[in-house]
PDB file of C-alpha atoms in Angstrom:
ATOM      1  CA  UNK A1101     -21.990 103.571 -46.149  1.00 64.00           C
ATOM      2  CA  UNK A1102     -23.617 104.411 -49.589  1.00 71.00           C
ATOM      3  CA  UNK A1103     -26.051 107.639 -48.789  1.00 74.00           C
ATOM      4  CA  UNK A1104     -26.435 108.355 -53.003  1.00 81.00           C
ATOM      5  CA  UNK A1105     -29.688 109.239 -54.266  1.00 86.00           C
ATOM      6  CA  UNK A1106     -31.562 106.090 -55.578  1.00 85.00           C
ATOM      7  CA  UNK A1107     -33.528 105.975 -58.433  1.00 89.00           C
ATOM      8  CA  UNK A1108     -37.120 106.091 -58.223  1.00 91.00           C
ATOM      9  CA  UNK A1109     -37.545 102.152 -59.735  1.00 91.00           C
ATOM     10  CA  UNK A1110     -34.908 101.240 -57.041  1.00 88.00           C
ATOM     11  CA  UNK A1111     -37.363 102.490 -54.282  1.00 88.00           C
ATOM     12  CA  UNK A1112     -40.571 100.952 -55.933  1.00 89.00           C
ATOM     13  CA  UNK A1113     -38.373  97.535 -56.083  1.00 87.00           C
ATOM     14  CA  UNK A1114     -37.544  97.825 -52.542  1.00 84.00           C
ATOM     15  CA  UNK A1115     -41.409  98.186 -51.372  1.00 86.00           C
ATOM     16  CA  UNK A1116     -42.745  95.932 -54.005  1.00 85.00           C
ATOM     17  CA  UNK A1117     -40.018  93.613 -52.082  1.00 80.00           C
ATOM     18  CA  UNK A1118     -41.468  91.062 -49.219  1.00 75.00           C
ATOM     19  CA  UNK A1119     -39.007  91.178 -46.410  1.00 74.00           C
ATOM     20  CA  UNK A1120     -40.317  87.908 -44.716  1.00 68.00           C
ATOM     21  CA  UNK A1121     -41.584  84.693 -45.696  1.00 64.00           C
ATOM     22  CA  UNK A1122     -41.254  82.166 -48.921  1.00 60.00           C
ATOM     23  CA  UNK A1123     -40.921  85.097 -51.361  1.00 57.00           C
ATOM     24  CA  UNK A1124     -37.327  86.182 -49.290  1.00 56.00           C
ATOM     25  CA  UNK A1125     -35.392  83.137 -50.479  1.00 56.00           C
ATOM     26  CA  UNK A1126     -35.999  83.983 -54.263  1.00 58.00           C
ATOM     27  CA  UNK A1127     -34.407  87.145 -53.690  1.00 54.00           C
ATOM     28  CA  UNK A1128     -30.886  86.663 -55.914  1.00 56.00           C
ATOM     29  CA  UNK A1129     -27.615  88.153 -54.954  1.00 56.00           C
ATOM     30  CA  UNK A1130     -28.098  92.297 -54.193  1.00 50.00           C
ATOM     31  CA  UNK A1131     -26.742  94.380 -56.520  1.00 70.00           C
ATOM     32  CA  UNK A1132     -28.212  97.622 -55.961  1.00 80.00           C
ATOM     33  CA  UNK A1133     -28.757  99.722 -52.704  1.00 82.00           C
ATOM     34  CA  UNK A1134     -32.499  98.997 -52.517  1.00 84.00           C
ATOM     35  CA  UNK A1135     -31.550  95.043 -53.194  1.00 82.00           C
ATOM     36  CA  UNK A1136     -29.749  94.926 -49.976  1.00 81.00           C
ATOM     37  CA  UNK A1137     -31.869  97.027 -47.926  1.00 83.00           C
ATOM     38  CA  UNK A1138     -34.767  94.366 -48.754  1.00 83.00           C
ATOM     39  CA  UNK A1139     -32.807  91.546 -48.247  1.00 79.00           C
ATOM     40  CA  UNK A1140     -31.744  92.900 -44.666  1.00 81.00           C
ATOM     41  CA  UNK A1141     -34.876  94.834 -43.871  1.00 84.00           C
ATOM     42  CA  UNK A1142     -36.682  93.725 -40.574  1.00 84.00           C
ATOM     43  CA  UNK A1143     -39.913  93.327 -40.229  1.00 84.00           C
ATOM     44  CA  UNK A1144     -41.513  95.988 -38.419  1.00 84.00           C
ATOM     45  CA  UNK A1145     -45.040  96.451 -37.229  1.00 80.00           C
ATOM     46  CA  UNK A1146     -46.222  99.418 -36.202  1.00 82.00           C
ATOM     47  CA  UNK A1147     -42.734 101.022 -36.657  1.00 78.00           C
ATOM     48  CA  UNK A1148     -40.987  98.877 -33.629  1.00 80.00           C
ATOM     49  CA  UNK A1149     -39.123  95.822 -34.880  1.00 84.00           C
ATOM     50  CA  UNK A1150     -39.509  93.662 -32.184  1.00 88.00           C
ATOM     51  CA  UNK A1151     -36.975  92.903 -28.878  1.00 89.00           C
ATOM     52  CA  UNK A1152     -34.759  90.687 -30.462  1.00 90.00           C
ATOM     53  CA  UNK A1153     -33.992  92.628 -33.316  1.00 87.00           C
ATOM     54  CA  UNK A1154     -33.314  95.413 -31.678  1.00 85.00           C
ATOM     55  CA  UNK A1155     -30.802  93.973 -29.607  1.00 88.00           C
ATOM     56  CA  UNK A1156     -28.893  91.973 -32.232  1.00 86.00           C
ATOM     57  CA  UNK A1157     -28.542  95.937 -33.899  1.00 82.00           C
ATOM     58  CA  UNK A1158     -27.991  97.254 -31.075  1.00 88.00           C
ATOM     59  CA  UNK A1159     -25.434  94.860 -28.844  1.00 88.00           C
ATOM     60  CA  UNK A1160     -23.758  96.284 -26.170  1.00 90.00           C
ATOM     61  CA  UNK A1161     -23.511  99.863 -27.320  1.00 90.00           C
ATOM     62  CA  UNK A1162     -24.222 102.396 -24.870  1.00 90.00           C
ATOM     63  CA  UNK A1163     -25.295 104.875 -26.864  1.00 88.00           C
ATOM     64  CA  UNK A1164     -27.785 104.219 -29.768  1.00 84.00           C
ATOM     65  CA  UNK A1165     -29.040 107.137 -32.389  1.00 78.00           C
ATOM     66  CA  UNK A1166     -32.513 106.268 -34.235  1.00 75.00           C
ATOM     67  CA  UNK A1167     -33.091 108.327 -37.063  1.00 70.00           C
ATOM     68  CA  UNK A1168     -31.456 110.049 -39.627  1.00 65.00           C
ATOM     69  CA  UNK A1169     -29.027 112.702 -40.181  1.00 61.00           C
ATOM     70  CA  UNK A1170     -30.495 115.843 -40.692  1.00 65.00           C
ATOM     71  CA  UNK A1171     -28.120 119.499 -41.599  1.00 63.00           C
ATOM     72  CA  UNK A1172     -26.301 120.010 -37.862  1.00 66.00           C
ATOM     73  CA  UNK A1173     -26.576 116.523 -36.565  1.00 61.00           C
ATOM     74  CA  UNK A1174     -23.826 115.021 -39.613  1.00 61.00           C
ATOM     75  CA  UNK A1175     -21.210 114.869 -36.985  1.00 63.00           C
ATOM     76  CA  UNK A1176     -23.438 112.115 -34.999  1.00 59.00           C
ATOM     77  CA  UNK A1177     -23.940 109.676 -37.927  1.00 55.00           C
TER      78      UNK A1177
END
């Protein structure tokens, strides 16, 4: 995993970025962070991706953390 700071244009990229329909398969190889968080990105109304996403993250594990690290939880992620 890659936690660096990105650059502000990377995050404006990465929103500007559809992560569904016709505009995805123009999207060219990734080459930066933000590139391959839109080209993975699920779709996710209302904050909840739906079922089947979840599980295909998810699989079998038995225990899932959602979120992310904050100072005194490092040893978790």
């Amino acid at each position: 995993w890659d936690f660096r700071q990105v650059s502000d244009d990377e995050v404006r990229e990465l929103l500007a970025t559809p992560t569904v329909g016709m505009a995805t398969a123009r999207i060219r190889f990734a080459e930066t962070p933000a590139e391959v968080i839109a080209r993975c990105a699920v779709d996710a109304p209302s904050g909840v991706p739906p079922r089947e996403a979840l599980e295909e993250l998810v699989g079998d594990a038995r225990i899932v953390l959602i979120g992310e690290a904050s100072h005194g939880t490092q040893e978790f992620y």
